Structures are given as structure tokens and as C-alpha cells.
mmCIF file of C-alpha atoms in Angstrom:
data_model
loop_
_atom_site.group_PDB
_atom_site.id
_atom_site.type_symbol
_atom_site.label_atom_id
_atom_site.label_comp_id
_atom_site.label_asym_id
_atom_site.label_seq_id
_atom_site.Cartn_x
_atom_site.Cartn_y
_atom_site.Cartn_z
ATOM 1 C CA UNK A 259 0.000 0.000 0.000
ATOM 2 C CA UNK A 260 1.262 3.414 -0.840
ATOM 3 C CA UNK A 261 1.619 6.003 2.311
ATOM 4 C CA UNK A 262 0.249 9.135 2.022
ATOM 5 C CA UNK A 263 3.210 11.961 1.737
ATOM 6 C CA UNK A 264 2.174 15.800 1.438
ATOM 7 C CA UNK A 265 5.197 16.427 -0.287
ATOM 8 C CA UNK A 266 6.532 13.775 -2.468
ATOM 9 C CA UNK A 267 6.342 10.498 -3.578
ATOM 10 C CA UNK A 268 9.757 8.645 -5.360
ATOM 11 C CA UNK A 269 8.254 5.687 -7.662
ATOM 12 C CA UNK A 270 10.907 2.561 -7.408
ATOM 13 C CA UNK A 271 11.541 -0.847 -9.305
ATOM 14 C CA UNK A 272 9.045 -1.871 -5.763
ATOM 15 C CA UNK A 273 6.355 0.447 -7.464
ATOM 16 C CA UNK A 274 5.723 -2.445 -10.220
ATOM 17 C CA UNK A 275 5.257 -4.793 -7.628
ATOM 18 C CA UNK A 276 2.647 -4.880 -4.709
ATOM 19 C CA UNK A 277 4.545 -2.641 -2.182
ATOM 20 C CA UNK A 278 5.989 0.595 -2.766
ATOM 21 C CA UNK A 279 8.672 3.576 -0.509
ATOM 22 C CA UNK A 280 7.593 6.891 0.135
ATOM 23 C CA UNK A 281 10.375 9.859 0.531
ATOM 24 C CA UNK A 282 9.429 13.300 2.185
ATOM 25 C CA UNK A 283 10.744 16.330 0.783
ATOM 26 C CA UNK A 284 11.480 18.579 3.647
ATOM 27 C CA UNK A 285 11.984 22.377 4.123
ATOM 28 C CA UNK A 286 15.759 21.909 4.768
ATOM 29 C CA UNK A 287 16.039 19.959 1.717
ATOM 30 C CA UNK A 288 14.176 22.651 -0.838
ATOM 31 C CA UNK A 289 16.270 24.563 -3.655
ATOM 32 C CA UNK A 290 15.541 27.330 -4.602
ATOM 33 C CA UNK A 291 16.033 28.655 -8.340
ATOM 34 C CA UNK A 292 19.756 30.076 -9.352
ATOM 35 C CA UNK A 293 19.629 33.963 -10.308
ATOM 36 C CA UNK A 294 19.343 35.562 -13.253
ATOM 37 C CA UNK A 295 22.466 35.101 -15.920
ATOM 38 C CA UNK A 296 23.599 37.028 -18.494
ATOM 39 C CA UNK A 297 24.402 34.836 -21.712
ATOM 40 C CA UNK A 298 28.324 35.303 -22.831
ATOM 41 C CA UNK A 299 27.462 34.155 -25.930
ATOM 42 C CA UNK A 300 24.253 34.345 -28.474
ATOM 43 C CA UNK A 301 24.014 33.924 -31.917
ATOM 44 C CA UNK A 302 22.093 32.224 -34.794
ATOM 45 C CA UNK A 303 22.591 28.917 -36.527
ATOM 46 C CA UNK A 304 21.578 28.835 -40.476
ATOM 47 C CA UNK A 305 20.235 25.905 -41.271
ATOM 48 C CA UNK A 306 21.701 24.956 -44.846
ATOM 49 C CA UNK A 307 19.488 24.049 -47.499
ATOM 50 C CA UNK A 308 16.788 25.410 -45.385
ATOM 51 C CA UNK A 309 14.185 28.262 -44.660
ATOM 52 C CA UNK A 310 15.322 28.030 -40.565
ATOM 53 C CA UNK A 311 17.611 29.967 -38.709
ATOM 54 C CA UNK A 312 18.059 28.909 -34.709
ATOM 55 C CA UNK A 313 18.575 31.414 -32.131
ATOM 56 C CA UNK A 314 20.632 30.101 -28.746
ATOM 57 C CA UNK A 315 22.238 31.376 -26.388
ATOM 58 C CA UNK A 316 25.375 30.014 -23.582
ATOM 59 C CA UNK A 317 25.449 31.253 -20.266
ATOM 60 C CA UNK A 318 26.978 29.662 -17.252
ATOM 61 C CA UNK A 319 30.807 28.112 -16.927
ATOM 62 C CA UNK A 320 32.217 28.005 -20.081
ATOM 63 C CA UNK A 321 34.152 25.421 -19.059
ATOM 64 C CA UNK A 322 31.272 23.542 -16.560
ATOM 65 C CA UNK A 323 29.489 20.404 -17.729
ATOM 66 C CA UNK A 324 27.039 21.223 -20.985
ATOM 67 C CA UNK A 325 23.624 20.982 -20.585
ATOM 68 C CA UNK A 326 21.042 21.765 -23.399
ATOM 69 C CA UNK A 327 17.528 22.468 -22.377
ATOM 70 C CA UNK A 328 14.765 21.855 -24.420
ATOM 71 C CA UNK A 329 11.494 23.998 -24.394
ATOM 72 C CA UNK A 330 7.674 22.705 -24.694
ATOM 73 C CA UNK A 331 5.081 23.164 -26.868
ATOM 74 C CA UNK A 332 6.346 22.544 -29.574
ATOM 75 C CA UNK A 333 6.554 26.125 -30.610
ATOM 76 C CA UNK A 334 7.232 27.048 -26.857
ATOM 77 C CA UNK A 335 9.998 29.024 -27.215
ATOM 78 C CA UNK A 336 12.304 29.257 -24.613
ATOM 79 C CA UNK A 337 12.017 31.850 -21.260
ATOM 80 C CA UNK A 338 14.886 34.687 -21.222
ATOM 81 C CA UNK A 339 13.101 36.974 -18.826
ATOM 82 C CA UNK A 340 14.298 38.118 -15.398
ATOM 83 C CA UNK A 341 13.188 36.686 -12.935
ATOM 84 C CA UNK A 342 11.634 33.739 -14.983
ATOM 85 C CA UNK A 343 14.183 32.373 -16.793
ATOM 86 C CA UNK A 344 14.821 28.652 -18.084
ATOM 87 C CA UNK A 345 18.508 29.061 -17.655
ATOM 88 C CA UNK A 346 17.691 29.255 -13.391
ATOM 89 C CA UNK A 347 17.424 25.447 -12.863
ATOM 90 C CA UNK A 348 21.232 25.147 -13.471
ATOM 91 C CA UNK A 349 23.908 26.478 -11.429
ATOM 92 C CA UNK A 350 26.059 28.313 -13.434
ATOM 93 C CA UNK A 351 29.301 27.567 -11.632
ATOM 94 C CA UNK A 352 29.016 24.135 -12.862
ATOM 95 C CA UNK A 353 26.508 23.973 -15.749
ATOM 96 C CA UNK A 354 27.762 25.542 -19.421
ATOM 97 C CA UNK A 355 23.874 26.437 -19.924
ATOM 98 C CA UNK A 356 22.739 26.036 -23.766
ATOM 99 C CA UNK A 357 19.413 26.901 -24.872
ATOM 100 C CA UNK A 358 17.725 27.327 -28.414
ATOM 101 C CA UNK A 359 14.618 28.112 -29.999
ATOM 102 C CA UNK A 360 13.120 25.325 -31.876
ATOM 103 C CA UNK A 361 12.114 26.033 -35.651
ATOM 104 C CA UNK A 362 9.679 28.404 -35.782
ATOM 105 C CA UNK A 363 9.973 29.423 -31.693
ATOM 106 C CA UNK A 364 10.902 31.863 -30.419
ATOM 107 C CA UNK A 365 13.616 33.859 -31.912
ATOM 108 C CA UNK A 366 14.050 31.726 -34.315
ATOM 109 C CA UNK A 367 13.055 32.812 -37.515
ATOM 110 C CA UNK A 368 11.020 32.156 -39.958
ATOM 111 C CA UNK A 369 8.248 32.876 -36.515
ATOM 112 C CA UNK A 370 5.627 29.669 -36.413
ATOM 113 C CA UNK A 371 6.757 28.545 -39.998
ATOM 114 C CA UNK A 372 5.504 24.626 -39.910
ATOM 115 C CA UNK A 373 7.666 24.528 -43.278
ATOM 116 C CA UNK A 374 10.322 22.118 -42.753
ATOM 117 C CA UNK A 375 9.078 21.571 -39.376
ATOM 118 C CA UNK A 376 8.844 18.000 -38.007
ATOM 119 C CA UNK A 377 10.181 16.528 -34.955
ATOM 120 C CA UNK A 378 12.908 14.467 -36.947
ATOM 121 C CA UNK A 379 14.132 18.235 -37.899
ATOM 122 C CA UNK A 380 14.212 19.093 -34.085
ATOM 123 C CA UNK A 381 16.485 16.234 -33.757
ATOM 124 C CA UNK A 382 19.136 17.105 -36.478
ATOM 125 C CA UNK A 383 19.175 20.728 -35.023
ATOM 126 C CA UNK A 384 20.212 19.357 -31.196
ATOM 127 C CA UNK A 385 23.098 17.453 -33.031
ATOM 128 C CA UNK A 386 23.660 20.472 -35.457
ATOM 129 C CA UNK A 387 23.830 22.676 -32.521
ATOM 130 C CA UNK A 388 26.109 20.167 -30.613
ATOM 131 C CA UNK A 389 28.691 19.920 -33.494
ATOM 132 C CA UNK A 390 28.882 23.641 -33.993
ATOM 133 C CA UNK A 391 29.281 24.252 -30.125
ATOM 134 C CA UNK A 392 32.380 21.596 -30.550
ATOM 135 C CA UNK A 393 30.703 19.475 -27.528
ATOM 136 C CA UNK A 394 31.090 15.968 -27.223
ATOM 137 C CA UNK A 395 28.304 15.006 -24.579
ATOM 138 C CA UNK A 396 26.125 16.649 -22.791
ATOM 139 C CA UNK A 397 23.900 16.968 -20.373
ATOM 140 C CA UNK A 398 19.814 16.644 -22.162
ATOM 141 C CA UNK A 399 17.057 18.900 -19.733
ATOM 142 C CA UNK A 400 13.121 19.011 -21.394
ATOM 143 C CA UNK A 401 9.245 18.989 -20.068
ATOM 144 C CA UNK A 402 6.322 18.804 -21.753
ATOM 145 C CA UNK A 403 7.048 18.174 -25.504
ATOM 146 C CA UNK A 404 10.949 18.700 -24.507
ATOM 147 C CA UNK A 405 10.576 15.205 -22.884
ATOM 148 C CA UNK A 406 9.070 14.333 -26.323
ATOM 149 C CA UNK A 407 12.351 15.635 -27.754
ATOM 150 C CA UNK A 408 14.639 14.324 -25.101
ATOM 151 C CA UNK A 409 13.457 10.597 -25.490
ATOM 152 C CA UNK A 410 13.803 11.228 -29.224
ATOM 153 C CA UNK A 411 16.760 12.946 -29.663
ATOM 154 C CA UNK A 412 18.753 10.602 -26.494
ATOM 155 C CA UNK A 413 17.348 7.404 -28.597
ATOM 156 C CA UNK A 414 18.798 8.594 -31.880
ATOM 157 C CA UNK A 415 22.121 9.426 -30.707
ATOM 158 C CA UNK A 416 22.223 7.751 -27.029
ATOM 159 C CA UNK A 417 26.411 8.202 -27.589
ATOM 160 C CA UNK A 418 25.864 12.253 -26.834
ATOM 161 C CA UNK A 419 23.974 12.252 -23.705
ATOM 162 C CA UNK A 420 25.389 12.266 -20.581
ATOM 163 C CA UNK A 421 22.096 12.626 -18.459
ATOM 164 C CA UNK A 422 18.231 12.899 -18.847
ATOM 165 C CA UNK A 423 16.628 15.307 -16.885
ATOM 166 C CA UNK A 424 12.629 15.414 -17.788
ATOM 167 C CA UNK A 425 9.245 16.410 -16.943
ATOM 168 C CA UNK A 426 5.667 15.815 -17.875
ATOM 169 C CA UNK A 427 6.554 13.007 -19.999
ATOM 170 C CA UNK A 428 4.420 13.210 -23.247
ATOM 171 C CA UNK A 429 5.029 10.650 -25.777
ATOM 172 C CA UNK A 430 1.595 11.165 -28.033
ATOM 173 C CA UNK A 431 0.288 7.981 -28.367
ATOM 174 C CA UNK A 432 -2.873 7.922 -29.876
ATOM 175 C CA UNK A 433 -4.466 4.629 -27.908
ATOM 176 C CA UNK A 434 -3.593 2.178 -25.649
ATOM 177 C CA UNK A 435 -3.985 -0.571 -22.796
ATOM 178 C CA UNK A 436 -4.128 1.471 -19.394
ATOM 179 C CA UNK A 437 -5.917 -2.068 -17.918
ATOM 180 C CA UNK A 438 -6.923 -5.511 -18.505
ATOM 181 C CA UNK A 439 -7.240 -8.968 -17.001
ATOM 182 C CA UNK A 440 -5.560 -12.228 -18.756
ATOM 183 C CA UNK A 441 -9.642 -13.092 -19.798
ATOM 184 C CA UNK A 442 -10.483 -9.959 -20.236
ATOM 185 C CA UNK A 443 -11.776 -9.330 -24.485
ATOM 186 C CA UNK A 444 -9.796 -7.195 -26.127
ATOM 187 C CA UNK A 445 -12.489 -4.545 -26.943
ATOM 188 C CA UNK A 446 -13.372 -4.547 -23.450
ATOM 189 C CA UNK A 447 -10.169 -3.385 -22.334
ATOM 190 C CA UNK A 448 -9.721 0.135 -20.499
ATOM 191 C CA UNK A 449 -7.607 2.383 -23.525
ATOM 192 C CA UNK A 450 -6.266 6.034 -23.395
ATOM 193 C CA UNK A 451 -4.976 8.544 -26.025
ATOM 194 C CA UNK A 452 -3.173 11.041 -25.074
ATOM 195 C CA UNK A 453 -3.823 13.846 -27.250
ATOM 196 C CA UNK A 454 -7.756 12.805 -26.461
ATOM 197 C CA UNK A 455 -7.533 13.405 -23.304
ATOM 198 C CA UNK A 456 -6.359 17.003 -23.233
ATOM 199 C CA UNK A 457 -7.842 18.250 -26.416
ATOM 200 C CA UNK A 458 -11.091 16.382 -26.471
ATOM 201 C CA UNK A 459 -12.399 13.794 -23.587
ATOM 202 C CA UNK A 460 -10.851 14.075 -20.226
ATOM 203 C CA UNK A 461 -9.880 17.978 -19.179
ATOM 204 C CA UNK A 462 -12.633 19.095 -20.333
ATOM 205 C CA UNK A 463 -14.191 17.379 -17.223
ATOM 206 C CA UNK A 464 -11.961 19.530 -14.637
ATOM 207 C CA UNK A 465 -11.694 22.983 -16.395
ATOM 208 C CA UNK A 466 -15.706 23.035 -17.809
ATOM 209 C CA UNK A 467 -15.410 27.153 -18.088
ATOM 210 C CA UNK A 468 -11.966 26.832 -19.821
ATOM 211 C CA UNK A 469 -13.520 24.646 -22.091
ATOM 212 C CA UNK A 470 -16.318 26.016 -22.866
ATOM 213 C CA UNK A 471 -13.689 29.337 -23.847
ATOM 214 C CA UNK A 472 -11.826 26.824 -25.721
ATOM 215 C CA UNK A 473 -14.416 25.459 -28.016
ATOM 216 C CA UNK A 474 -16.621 28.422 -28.213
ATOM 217 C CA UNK A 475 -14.931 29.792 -31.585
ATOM 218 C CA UNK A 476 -15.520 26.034 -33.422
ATOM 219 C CA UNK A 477 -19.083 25.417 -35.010
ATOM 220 C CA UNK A 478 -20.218 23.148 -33.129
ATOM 221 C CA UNK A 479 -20.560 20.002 -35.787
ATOM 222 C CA UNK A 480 -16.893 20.151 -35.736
ATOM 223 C CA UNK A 481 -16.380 19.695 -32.006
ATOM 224 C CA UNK A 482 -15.927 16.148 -31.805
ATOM 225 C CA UNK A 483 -12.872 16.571 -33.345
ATOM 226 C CA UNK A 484 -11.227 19.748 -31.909
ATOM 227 C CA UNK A 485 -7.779 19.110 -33.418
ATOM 228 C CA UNK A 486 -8.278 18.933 -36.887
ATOM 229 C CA UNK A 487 -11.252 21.704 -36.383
ATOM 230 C CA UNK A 488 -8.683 23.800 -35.015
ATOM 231 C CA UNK A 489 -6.157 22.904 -37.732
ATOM 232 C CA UNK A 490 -8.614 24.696 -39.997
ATOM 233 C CA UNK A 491 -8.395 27.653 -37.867
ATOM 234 C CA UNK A 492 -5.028 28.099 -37.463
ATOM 235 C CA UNK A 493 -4.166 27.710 -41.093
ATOM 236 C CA UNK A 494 -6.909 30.053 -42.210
ATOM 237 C CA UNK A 495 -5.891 32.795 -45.085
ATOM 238 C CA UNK A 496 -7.040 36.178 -43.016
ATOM 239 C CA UNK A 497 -5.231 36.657 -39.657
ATOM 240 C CA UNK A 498 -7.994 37.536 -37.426
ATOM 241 C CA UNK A 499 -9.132 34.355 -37.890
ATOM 242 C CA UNK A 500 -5.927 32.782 -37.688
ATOM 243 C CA UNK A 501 -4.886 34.769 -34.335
ATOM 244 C CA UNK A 502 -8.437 34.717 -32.646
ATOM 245 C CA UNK A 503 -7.923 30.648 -32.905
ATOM 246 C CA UNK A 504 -4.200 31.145 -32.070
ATOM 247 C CA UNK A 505 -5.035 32.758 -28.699
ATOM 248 C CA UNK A 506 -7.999 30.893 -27.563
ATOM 249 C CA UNK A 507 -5.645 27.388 -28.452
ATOM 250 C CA UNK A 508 -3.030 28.670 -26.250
ATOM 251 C CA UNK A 509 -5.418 29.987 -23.321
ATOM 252 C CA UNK A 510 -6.588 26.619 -23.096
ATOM 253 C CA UNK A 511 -3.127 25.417 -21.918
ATOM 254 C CA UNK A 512 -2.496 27.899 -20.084
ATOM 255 C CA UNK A 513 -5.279 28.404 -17.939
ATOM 256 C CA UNK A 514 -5.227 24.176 -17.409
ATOM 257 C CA UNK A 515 -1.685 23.677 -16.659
ATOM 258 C CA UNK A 516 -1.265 24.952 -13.095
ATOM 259 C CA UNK A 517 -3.284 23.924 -10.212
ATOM 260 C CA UNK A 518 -3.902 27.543 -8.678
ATOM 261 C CA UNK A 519 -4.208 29.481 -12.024
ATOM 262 C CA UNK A 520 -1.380 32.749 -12.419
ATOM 263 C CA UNK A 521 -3.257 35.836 -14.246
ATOM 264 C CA UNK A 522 0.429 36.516 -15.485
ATOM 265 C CA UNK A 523 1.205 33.058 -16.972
ATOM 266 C CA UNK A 524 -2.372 33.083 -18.420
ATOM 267 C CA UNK A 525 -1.171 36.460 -19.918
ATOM 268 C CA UNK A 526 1.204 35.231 -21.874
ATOM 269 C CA UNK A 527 -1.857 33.617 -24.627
ATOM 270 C CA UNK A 528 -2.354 37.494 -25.648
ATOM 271 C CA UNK A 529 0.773 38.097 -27.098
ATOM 272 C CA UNK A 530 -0.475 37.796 -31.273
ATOM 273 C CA UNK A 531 3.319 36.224 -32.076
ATOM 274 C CA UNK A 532 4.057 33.846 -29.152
ATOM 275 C CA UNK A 533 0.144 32.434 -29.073
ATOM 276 C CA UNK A 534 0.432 32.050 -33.522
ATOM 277 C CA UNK A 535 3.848 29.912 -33.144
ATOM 278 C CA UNK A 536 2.997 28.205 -29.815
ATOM 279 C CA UNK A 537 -1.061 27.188 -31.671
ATOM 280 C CA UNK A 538 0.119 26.837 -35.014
ATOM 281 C CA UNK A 539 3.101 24.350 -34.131
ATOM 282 C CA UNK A 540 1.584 22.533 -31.661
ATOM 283 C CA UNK A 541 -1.493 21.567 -33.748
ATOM 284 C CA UNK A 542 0.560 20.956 -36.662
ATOM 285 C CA UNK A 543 2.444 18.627 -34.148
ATOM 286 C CA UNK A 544 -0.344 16.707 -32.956
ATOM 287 C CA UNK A 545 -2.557 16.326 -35.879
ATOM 288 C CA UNK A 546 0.701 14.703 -37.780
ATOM 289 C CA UNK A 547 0.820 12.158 -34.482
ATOM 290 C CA UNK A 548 3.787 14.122 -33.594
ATOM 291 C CA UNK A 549 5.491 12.166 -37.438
ATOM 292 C CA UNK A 550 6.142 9.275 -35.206
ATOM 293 C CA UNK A 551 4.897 5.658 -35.045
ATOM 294 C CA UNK A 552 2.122 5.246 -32.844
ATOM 295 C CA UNK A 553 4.223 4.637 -28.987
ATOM 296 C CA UNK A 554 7.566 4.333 -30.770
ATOM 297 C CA UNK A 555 9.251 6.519 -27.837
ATOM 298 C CA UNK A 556 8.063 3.604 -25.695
ATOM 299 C CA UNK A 557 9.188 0.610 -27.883
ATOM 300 C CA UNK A 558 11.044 -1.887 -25.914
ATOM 301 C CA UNK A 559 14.223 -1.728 -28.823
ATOM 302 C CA UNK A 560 14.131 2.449 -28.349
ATOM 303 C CA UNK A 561 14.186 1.595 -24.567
ATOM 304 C CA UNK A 562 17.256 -0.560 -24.871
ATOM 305 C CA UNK A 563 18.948 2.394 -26.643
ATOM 306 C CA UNK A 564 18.784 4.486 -23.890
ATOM 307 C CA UNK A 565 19.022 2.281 -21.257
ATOM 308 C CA UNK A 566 22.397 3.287 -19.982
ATOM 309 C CA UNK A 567 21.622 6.627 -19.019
ATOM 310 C CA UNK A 568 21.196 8.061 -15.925
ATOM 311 C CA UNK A 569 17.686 9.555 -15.661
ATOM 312 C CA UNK A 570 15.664 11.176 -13.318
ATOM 313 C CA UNK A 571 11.240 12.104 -14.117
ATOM 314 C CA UNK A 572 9.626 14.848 -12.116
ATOM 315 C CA UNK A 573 6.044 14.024 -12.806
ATOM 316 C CA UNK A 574 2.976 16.038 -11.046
ATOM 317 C CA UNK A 575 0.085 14.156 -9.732
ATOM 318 C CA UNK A 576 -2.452 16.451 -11.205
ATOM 319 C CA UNK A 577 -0.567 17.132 -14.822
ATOM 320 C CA UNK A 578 -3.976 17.155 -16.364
ATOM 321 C CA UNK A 579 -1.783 18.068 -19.882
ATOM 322 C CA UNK A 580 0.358 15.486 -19.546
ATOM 323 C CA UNK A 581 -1.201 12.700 -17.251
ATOM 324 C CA UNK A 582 1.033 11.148 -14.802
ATOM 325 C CA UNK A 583 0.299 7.522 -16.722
ATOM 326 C CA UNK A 584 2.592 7.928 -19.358
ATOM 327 C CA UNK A 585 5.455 9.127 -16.922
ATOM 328 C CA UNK A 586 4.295 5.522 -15.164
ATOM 329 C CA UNK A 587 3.968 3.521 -18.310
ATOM 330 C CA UNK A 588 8.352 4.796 -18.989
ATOM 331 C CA UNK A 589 8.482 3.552 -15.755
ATOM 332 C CA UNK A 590 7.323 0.167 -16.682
ATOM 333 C CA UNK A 591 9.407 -0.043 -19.784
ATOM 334 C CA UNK A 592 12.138 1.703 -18.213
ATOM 335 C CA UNK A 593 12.710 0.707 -14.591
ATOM 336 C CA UNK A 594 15.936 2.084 -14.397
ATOM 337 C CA UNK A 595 14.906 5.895 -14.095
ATOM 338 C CA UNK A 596 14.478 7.431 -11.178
ATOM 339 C CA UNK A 597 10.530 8.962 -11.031
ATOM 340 C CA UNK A 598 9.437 11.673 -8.298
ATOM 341 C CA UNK A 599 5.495 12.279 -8.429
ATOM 342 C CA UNK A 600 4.561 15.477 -6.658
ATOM 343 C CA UNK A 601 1.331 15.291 -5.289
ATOM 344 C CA UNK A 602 0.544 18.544 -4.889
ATOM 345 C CA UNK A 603 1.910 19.934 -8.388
ATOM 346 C CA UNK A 604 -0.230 20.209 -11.539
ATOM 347 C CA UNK A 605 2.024 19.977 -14.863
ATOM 348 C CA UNK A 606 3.726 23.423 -15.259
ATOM 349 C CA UNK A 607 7.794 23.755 -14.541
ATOM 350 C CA UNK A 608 7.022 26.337 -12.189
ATOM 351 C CA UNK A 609 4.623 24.599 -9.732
ATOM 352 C CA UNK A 610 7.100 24.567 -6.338
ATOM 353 C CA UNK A 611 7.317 21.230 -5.870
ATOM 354 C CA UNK A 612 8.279 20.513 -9.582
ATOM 355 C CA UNK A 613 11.207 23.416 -9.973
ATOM 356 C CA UNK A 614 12.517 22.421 -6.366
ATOM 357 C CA UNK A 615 13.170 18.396 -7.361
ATOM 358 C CA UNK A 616 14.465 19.387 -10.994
ATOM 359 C CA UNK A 617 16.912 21.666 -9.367
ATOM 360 C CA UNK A 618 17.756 18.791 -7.158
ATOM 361 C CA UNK A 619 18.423 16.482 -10.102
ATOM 362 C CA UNK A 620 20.588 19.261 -11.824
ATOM 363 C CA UNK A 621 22.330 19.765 -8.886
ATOM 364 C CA UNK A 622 22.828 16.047 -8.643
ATOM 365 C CA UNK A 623 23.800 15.070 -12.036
ATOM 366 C CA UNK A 624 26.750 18.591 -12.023
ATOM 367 C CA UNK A 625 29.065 16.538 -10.937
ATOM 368 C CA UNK A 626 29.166 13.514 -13.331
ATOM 369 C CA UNK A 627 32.441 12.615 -15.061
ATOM 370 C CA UNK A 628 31.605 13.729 -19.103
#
């Protein structure tokens, strides 16, 4: 049986089998976030024989351990502002801090261009941006859809990475077993999607006047499918239809993805160029199933590719965006990790619980021989 922790509870190899450990977190244990840096280096990486351009920036030791964080969405866009930024859950005395804007994020220019733009593209930027930085292994930080890009990227060049560091593990699998008994019929048996649950059948349930925001600009024959009726939207020829979709796409996360809801996070869906690249990309993502095979992150052979590295999950217990299952279904294929579900976090990087334990695991992994 599972005791009850108000802080935090550390999934083990036990947690597959009938008894499981509980850890507190206490108050002499919390980190806080590092301050502010100043990048000592910034610049832009041309893509050859291609529309993109990627915007990064270094900041930390130039000579500390690299570590390359990957932002969410997709079409996220990484945080540079004081006081908020994604470079804070390193310390920079021992972290050489790398991050980049993802096609279309961002800085990075062409803004929310899906041209060019898949997630195999993502992963030949990371090693583009590697070689040009003259690394030879680094450290790999993402949440959201950057643990989408982490599991892809590690599995397709598992010789680079050094360490995993992720949260709200999203893989985007369309449908599968969650439950079943050995007699059990097949079409009997308890299945999830995970893109389903967010955008269509399961959120909807806990955020009804976010929702009803959220599908109020769709006709409402279309709602039973709000992805591709959204695709529409996004992708329309005049802007204020394009942009009034844009915002009310990106409200939707926002206003879902912390448990007590911050006016100034929700803000953030009413800037016209970060909500058009965050909607735009994302749906472009998801109705393309991400250009994956259904649960290929998951495969047993991608597993085996990646099994070698050290990697730690911060997973909260309410992540109604990206449902604590699929950080417990890596578990099950990947027993190895090391998975912390905070039960009083919902899935954003900045719920307390979640920034103090991934500043923990940075601060845990600084030290590891390269």
C-alpha cells in the first residue's frame, strides 16, 4: 500500500510490484532557483538548405558540464526573462547552460513557420547545434514536448547524452492498454490517447469554463474533433481568424496547466506572435501524431537504446496536460529511471514542488564525469 506523503512520492523498481517507498521532501532539503544570468554568448545557426535559422544562447561556466535544455510546446519558445528564466534550474558555476529556440519558436526565424518543421528536424538541429558548439556530450534537460524531444533525440544518438533530466513526460500515443485482465476481451479493455484526453475527452471534465472558452470559436458540428477543427483555424488565409484561434488554443493550456491558475502566466496567450507559433506548431504537431509511429518513444528496442543513461522524471500528480500515466507507463518499460510524483503539483515547470526536485536532479547530475 502506498503512504500518504504531502510532499513527495519517489516511484521505485518496488512500485511495479505490490509494495511501494515513500520519501518526504522537507523544508531543509528545498532549492531554490539560481539567479538571473547574463548569456556570454548568443548567436544564430543557419540551417543549410533550409528556410530556418536557430537562435541560442550560452550562459553559465564556459568550461562547466554542458547541458542543453529543451522547451515545450512545440513552438514554446524558450524563457529569457528576469526573474523567470529557463537558464535558473542550473547552477552556473558548474553547468555551461545552452538553450535554443526550436524552428519556428521563439527567436528563431522564420516565426511559427511549420515549413520544414517535423520533430525528426528538431532532432538534427540538437546534433547540429552540438557539433557547432564543438561538444562531445552533454547533459539533455526538457518537459512537456521537450521530454518528447529528449526521449527522441537521447534514442537517436544515445552516444551524446550524458544525463536525462525530464518532466511531464508526453510521448503522443494515440491509444492504448491502461488495464486488462488475462480473460479480459480485447475490446473490453480500459484504452487512453493522449492527445484525447487534453484536447477532447478528459480535461474538459476539470476545467468546464476553460472549455467552454476553448471550443466556443468552433461550429459546433466540428467539435468532436477539436484538433483537426482547429487545424482549420489556425491555417486560415485572413489573420484575425488565424490569431483569434491562435489565442484561444493557447489559453486553453495555459489556464489548465497549473493547479492555482497565475493571471500573469495566463497572460502570456495574448501576445499575437508567441500564441500564432505556440497554436500553429503545436497543432501541426499533434494532428501529424507528432510524425512518429504510434508509442515508438516507448518501444522496448528504443528503450534498450537508452538504457544506460542516468535519468531522473519529475512528474505532477495532477498534470492534467500530460497525465502522470505515461510518466508511469516509462516507468514500466524503463525501470531504471528514477521517477518523483509530486502530489501537490499540476504539470507546469514552475509549480514549487516541480522546480525544487528538478533543481535537485541538476544539482545532482553537475558533478558527473563527461
Amino acid at each position: 500500500m502506498l503512504r500518504a506523503s504531502s510532499r513527495l512520492v519517489t516511484v521505485t523498481q518496488a512500485h511495479l510490484r505490490p509494495t511501494t517507498t515513500t520519501r518526504l521532501l522537507s523544508a531543509s532539503t528545498r532549492r531554490a532557483m539560481y539567479p538571473d544570468v547574463v548569456p556570454y554568448k548568443t548567436g544564430n545557426l543557419k540551417i543549410p538548405d533550409s528556410i530556418h535559422t536557430l537562435y541560442y544562447e550560452l550562459s553559465g561556466n564556459p568550461d562547466g558540464s554542458p547541458v542543453v535544455f529543451l522547451h515545450g510546446g512545440p513552438g514554446g519558445g524558450c524563457v529569457y526573462d528576469s526573474g523567470h528564466q529557463d537558464a535558473s534550474f542550473f547552477n552556473p558555476k558548474k553547468y555551461n547552460i545552452i538553450l535554443h529556440d526550436q524552428r519556428g519558436s521563439g527567436k528563431s526565424t522564420p516565426t511559427a513557420s511549420l515549413e520544414e518543421n517535423t520533430t525528426w528536424d528538431l532532432v538534427k538541429d540538437i546534433e547540429r547545434l552540438r557539433e557547432h558548439l564543438g561538444i562531445q556530450k552533454w547533459h539533455v534537460f526538457g518537459g512537456s514536448w521537450g521530454s518528447t524531444l529528449s526521449l527522441a533525440y537521447a534514442q537517436s544518438h544515445p552516444d551524446r547524452v550524458r544525463s536525462l533530466i525530464l518532466r511531464g513526460i508526453f510521448t503522443l500515443r494515440k491509444r492504448f492498454l491502461i488495464s486488462s485482465t488475462p480473460d479480459e476481451a480485447p475490446t473490453n479493455r480500459s484504452t487512453y490517447s493522449e492527445l484525447d484526453f487534453f484536447y477532447q475527452n478528459g480535461t474538459s471534465h476539470l476545467f468546464p469554463e476553460a472549455w467552454d472558452e476553448y471550443i466556443s470559436i468552433i461550429p459546433e458540428p466540428e467539435r468532436h474533433d477539436m484538433l483537426t477543427a482547429y487545424h482549420a483555424q489556425l491555417n486560415a488565409v485572413d489573420d484575425e481568424t488565424r490569431i483569434t484561434a491562435a489565442k484561444a488554443w493557447t489559453k486553453w493550456e495555459m489556464a489548465t496547466s497549473r493547479l492555482y491558475v497565475d493571471p500573469e502566466y495566463l497572460a502570456r496567450a495574448d501576445g499575437d506572435d508567441f500564441a500564432n507559433a505556440f497554436a500553429r506548431i503545436e497543432n501541426h504537431y499533434f494532428v501529424n501524431d507528432g510524425f512518429m509511429r504510434d508509442g515508438q518513444l516507448l518501444e522496448p528496442q528504443e528503450i534498450d537504446k537508452i538504457r544506460h543513461i542516468p535519468c531522473i522524471v519529475v512528474q505532477g500528480r495532477y498534470d492534467v496536460v500530460c497525465p502522470a500515466t505515461t510518466a508511469y507507463q516509462l516507468k514500466k518499460a524503463w525501470p531504471e529511471i528514477t521517477l518523483h510524483i509530486v502530489p501537490d503539483a499540476g504539470h507546469s515547470t514552475r509549480e514549487k514542488g516541480i522546480e525544487e526536485l528538478l533543481i535537485k536532479a541538476t544539482d545532482q547530475f553537475a558533478d558527473l564525469e563527461m
